[in-house]
mmCIF file with all atom_site columns, N, CA and C in Angstrom:
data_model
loop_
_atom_site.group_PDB
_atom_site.id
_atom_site.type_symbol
_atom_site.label_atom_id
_atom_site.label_alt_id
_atom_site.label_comp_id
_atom_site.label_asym_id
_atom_site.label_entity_id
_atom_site.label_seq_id
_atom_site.pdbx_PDB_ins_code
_atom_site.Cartn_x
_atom_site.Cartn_y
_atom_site.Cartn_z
_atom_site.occupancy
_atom_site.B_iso_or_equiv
_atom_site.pdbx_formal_charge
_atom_site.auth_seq_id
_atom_site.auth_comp_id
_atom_site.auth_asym_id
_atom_site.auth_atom_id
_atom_site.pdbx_PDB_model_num
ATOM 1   N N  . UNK A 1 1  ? 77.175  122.554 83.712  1.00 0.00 ? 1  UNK A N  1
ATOM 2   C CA . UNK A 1 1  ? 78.616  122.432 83.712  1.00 0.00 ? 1  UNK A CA 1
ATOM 3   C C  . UNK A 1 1  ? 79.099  122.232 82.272  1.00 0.00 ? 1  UNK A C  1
ATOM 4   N N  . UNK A 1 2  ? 80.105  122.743 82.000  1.00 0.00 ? 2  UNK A N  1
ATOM 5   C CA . UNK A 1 2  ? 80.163  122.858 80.504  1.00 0.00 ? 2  UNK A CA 1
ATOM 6   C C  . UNK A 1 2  ? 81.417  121.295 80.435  1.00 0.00 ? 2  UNK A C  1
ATOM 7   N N  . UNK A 1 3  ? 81.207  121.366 78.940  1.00 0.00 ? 3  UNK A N  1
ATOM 8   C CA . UNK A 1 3  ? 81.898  119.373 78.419  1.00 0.00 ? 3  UNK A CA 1
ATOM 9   C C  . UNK A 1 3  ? 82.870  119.781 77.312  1.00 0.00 ? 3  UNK A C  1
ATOM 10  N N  . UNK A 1 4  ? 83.679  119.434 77.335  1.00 0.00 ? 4  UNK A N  1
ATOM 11  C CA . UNK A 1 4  ? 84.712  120.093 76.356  1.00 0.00 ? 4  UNK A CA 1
ATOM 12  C C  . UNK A 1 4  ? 83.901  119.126 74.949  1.00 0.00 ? 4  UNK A C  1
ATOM 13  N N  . UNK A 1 5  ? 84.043  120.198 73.980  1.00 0.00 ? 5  UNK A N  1
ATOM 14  C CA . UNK A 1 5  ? 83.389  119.805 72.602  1.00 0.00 ? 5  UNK A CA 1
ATOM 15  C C  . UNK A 1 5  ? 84.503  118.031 71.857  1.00 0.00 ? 5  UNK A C  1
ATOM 16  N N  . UNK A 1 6  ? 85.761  118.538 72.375  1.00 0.00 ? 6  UNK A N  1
ATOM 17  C CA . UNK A 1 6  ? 86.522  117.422 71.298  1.00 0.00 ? 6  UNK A CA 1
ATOM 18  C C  . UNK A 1 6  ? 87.320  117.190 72.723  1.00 0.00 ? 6  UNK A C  1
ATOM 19  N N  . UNK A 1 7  ? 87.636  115.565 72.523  1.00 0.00 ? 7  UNK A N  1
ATOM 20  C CA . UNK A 1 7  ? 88.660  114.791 73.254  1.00 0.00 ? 7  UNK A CA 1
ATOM 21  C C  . UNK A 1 7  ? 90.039  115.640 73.428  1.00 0.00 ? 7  UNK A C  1
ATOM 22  N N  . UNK A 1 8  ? 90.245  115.843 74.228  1.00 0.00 ? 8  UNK A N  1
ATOM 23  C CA . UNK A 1 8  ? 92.479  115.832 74.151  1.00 0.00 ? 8  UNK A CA 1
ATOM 24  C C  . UNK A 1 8  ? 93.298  115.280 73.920  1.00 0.00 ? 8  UNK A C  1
ATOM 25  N N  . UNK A 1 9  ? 93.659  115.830 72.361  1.00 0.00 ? 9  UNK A N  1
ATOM 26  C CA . UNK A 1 9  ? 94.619  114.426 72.508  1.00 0.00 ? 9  UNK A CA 1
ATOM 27  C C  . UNK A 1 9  ? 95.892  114.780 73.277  1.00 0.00 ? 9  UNK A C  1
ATOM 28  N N  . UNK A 1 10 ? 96.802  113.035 72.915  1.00 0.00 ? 10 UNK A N  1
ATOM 29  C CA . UNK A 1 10 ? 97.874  113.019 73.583  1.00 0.00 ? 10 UNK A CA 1
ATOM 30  C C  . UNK A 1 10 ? 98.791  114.236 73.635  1.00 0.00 ? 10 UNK A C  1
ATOM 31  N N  . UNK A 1 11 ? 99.052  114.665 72.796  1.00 0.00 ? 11 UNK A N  1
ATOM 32  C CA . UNK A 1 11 ? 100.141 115.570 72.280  1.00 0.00 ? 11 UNK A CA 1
ATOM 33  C C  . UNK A 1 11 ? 100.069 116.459 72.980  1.00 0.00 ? 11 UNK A C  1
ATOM 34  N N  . UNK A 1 12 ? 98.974  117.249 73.204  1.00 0.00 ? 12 UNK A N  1
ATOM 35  C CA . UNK A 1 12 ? 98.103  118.474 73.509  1.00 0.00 ? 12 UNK A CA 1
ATOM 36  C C  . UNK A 1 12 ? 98.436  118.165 75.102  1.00 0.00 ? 12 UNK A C  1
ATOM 37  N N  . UNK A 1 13 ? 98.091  117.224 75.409  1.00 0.00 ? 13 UNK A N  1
ATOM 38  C CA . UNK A 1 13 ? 97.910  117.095 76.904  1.00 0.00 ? 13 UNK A CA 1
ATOM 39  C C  . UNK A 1 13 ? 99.762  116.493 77.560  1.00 0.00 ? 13 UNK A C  1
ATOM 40  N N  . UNK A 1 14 ? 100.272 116.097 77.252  1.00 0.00 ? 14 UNK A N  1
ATOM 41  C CA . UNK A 1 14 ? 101.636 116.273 77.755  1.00 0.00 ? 14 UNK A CA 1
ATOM 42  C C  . UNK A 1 14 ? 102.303 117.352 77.268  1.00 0.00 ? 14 UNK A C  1
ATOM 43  N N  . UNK A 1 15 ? 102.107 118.149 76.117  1.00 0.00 ? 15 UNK A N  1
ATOM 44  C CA . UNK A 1 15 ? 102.606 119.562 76.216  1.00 0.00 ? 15 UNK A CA 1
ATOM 45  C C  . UNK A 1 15 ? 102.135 120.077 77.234  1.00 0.00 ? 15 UNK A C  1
ATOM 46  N N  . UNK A 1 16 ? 100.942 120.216 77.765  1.00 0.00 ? 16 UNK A N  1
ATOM 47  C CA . UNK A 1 16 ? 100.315 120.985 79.028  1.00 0.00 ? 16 UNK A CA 1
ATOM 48  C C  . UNK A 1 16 ? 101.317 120.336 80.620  1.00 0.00 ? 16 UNK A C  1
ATOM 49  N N  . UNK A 1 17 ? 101.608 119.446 80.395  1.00 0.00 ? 17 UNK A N  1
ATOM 50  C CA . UNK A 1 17 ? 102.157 118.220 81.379  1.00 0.00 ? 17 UNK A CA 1
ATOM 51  C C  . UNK A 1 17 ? 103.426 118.525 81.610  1.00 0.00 ? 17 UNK A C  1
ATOM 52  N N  . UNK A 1 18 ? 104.459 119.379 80.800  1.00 0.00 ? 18 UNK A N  1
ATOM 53  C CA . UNK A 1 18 ? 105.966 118.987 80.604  1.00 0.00 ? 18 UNK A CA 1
ATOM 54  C C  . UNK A 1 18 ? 106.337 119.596 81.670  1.00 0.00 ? 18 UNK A C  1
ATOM 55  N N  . UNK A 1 19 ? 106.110 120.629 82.617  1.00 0.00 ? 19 UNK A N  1
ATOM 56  C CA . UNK A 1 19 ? 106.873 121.221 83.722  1.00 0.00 ? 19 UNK A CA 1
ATOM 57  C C  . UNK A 1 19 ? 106.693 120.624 84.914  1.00 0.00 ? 19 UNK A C  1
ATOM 58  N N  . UNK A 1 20 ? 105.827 119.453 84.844  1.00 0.00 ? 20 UNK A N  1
ATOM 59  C CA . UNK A 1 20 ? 104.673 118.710 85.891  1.00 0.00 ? 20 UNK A CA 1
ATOM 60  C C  . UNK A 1 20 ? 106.181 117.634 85.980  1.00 0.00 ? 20 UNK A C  1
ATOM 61  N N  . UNK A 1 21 ? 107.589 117.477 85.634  1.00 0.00 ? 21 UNK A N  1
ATOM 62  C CA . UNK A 1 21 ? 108.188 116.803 85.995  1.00 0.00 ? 21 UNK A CA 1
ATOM 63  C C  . UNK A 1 21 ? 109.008 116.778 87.298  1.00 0.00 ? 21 UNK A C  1
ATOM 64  N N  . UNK A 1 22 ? 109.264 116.040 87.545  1.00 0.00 ? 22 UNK A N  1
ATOM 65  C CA . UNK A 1 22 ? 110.655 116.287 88.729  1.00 0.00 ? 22 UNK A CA 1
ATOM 66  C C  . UNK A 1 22 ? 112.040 116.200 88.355  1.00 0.00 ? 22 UNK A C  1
ATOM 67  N N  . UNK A 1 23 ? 112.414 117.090 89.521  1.00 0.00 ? 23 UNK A N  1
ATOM 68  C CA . UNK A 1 23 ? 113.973 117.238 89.579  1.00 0.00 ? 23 UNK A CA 1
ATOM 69  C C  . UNK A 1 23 ? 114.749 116.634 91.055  1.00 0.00 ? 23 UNK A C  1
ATOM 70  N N  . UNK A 1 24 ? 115.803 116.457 90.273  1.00 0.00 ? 24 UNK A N  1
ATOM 71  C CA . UNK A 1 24 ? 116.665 115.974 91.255  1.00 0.00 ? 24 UNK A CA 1
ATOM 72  C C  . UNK A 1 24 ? 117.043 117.048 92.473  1.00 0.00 ? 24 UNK A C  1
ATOM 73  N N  . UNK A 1 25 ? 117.614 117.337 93.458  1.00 0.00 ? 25 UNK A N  1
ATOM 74  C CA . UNK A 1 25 ? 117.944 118.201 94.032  1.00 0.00 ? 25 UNK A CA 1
ATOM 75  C C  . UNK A 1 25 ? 119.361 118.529 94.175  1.00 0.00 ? 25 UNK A C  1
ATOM 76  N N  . UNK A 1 26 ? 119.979 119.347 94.581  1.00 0.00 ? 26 UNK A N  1
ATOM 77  C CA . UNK A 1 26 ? 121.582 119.348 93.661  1.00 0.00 ? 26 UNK A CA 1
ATOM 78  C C  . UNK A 1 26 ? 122.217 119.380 95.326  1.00 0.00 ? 26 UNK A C  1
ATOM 79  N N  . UNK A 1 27 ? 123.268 119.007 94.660  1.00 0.00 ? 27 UNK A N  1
ATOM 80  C CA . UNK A 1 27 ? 123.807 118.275 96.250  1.00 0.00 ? 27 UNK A CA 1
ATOM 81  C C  . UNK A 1 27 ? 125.322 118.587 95.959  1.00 0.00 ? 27 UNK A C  1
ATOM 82  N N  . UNK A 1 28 ? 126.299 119.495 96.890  1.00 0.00 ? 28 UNK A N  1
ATOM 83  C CA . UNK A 1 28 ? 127.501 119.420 96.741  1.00 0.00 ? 28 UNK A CA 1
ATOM 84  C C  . UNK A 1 28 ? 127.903 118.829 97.555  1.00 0.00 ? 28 UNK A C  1
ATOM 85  N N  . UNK A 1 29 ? 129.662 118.840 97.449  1.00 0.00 ? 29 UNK A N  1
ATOM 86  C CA . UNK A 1 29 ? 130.266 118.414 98.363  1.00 0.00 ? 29 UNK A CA 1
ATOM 87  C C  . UNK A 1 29 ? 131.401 119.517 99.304  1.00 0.00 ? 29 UNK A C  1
ATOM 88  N N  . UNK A 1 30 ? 132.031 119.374 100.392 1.00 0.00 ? 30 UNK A N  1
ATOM 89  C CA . UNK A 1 30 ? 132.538 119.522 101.340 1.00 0.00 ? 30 UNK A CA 1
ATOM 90  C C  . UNK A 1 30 ? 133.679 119.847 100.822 1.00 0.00 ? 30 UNK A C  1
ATOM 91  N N  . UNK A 1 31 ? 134.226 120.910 100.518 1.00 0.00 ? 31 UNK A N  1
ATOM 92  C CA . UNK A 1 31 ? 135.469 120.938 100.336 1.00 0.00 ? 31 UNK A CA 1
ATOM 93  C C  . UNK A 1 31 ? 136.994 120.250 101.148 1.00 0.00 ? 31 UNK A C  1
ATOM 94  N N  . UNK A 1 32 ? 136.407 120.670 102.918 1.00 0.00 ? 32 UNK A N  1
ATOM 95  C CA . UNK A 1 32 ? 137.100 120.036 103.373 1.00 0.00 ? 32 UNK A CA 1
ATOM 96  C C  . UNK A 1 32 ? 136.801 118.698 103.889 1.00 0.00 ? 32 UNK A C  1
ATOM 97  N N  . UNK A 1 33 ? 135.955 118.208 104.059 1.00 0.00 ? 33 UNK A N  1
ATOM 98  C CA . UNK A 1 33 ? 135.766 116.805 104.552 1.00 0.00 ? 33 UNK A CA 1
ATOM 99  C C  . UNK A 1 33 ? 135.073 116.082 103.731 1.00 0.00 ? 33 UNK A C  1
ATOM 100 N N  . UNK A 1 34 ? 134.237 116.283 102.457 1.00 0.00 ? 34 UNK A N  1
ATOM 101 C CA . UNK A 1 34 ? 133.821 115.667 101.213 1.00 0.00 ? 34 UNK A CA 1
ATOM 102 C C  . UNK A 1 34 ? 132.644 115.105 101.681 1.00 0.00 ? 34 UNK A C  1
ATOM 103 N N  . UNK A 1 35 ? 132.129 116.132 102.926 1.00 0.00 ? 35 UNK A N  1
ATOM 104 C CA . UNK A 1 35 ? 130.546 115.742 103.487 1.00 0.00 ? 35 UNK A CA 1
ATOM 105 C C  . UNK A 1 35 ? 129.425 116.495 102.388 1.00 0.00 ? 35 UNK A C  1
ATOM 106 N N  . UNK A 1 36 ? 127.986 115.445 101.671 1.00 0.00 ? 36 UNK A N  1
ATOM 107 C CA . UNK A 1 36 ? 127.195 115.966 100.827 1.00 0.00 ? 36 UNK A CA 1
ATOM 108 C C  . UNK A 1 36 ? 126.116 116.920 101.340 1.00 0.00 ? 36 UNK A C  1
ATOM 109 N N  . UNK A 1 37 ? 126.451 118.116 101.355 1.00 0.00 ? 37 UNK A N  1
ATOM 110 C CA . UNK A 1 37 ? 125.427 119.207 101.413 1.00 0.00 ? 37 UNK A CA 1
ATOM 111 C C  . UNK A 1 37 ? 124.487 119.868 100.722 1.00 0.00 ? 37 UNK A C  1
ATOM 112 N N  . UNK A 1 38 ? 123.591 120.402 101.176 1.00 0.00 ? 38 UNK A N  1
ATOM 113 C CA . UNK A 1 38 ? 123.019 121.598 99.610  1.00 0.00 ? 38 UNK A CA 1
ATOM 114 C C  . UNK A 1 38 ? 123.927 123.543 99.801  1.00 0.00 ? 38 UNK A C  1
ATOM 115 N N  . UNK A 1 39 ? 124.031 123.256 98.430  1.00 0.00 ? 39 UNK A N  1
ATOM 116 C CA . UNK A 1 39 ? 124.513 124.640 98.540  1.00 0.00 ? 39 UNK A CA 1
ATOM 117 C C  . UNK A 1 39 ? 124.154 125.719 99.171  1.00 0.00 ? 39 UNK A C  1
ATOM 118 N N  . UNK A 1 40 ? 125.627 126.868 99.208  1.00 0.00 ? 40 UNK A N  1
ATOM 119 C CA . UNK A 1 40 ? 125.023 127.906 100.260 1.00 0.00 ? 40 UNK A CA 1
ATOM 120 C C  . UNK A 1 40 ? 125.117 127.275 101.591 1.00 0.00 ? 40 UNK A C  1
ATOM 121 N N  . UNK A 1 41 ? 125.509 126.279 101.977 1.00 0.00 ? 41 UNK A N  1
ATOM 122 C CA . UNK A 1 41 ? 124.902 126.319 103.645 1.00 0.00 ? 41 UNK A CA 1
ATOM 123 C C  . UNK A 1 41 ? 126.228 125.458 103.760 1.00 0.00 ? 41 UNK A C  1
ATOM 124 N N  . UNK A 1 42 ? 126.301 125.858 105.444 1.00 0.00 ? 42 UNK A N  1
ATOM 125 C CA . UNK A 1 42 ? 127.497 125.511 106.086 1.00 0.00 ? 42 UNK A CA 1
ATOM 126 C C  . UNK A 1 42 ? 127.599 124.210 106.322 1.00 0.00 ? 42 UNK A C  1
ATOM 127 N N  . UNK A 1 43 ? 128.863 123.540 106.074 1.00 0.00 ? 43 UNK A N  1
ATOM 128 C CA . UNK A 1 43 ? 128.911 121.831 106.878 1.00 0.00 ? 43 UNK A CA 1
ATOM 129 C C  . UNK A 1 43 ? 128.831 121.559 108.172 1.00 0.00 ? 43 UNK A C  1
ATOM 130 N N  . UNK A 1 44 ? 127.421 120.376 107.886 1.00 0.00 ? 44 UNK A N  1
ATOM 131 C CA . UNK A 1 44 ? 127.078 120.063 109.537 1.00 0.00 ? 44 UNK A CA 1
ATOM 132 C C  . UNK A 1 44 ? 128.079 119.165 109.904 1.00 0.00 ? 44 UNK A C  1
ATOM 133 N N  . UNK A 1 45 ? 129.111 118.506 109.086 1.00 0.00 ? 45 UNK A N  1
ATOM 134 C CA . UNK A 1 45 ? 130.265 117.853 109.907 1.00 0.00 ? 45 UNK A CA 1
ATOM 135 C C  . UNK A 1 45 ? 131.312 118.263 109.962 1.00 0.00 ? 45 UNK A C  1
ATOM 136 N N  . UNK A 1 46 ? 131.950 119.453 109.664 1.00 0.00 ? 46 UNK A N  1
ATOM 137 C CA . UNK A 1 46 ? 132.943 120.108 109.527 1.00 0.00 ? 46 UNK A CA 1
ATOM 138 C C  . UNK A 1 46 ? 132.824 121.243 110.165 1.00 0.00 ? 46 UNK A C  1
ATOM 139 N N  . UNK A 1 47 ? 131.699 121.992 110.114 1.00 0.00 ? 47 UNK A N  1
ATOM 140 C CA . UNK A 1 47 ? 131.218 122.874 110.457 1.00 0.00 ? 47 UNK A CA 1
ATOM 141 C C  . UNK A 1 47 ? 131.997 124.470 109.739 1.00 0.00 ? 47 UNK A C  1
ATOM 142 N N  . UNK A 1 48 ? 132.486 124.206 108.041 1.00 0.00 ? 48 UNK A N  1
ATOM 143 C CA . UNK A 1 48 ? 133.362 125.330 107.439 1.00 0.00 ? 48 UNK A CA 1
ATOM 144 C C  . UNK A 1 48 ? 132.105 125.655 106.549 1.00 0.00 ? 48 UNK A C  1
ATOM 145 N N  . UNK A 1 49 ? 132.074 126.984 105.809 1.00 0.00 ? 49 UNK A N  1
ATOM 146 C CA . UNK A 1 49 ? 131.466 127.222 104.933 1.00 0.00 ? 49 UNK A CA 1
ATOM 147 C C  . UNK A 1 49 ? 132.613 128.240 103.774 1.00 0.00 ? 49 UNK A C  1
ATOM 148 N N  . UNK A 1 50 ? 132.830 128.183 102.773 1.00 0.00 ? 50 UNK A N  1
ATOM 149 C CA . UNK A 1 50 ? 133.906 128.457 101.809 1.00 0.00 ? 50 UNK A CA 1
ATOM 150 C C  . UNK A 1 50 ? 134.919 128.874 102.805 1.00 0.00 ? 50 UNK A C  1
ATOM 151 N N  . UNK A 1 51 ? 135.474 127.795 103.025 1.00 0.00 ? 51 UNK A N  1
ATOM 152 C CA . UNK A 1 51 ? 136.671 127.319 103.461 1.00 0.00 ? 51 UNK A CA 1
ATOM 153 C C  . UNK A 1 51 ? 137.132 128.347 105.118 1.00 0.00 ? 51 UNK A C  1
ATOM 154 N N  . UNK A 1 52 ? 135.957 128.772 105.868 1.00 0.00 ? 52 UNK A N  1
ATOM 155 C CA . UNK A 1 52 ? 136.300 129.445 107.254 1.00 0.00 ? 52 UNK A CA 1
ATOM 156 C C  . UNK A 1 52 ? 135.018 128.608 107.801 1.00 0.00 ? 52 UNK A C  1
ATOM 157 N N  . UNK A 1 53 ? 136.156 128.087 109.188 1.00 0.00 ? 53 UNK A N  1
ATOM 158 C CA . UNK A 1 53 ? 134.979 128.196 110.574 1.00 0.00 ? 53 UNK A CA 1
ATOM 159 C C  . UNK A 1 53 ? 134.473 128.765 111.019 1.00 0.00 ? 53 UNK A C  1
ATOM 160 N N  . UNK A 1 54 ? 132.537 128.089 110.603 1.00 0.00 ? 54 UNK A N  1
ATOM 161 C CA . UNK A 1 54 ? 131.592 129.343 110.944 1.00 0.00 ? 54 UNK A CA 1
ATOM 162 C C  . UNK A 1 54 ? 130.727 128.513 112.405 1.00 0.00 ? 54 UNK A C  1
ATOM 163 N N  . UNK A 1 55 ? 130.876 127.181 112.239 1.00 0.00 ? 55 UNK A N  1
ATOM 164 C CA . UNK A 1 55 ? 130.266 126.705 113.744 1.00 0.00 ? 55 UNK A CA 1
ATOM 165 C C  . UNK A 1 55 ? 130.888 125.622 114.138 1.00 0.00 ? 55 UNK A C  1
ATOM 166 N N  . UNK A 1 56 ? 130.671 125.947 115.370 1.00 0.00 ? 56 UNK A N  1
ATOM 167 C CA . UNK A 1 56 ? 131.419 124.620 116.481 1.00 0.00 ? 56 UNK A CA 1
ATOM 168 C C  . UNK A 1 56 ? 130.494 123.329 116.418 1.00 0.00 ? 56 UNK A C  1
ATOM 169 N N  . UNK A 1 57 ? 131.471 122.521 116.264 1.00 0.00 ? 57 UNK A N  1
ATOM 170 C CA . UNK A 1 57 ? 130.432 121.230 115.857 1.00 0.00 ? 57 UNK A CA 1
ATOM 171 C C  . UNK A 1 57 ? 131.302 119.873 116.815 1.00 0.00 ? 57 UNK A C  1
ATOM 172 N N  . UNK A 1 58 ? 130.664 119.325 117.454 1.00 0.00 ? 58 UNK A N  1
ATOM 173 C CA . UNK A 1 58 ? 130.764 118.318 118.598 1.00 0.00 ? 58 UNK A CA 1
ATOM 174 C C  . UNK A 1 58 ? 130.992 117.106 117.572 1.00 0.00 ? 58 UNK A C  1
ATOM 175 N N  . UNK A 1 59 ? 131.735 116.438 118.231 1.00 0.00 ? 59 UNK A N  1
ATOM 176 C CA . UNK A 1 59 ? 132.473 115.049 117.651 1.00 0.00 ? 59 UNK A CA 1
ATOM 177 C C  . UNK A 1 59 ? 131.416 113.812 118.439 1.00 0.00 ? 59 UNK A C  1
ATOM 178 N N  . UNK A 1 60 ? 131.034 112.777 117.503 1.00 0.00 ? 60 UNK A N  1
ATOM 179 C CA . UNK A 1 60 ? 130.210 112.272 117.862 1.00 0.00 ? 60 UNK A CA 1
ATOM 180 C C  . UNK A 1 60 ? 131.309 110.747 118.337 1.00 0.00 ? 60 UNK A C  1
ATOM 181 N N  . UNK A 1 61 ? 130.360 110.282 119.570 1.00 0.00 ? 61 UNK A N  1
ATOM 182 C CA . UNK A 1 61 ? 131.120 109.288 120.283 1.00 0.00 ? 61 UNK A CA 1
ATOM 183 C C  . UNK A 1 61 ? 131.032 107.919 119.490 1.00 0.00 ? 61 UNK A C  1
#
């Protein structure tokens, strides 16, 4: 099994590391009811997607 000849240093090895981060996930809001969604997709409490009713959505008791 082969042994790497020289140590890694730091530098070397979080340059290799930098995409290895996380992201937040992006979150809008509701135009009409200011419910937080992910984009592209219709409101599950409103049930509008750019500004037309696209589903029937039941009122919770």
């Amino acid at each position: 099994m082969a042994v790497p000849f020289r140590r890694t240093s730091k530098t070397k090895k979080r340059m290799r590391r930098t995409h290895l981060k996380k992201e937040a996930p992006t979150i809008t809001t509701c135009k009409k009811c200011g419910a937080a969604l992910k984009p592209h997709r219709a409101c599950t409490k409103c049930g509008n997607y750019k500004n037309e009713k696209v589903l029937e959505v039941q009122e919770e008791k």
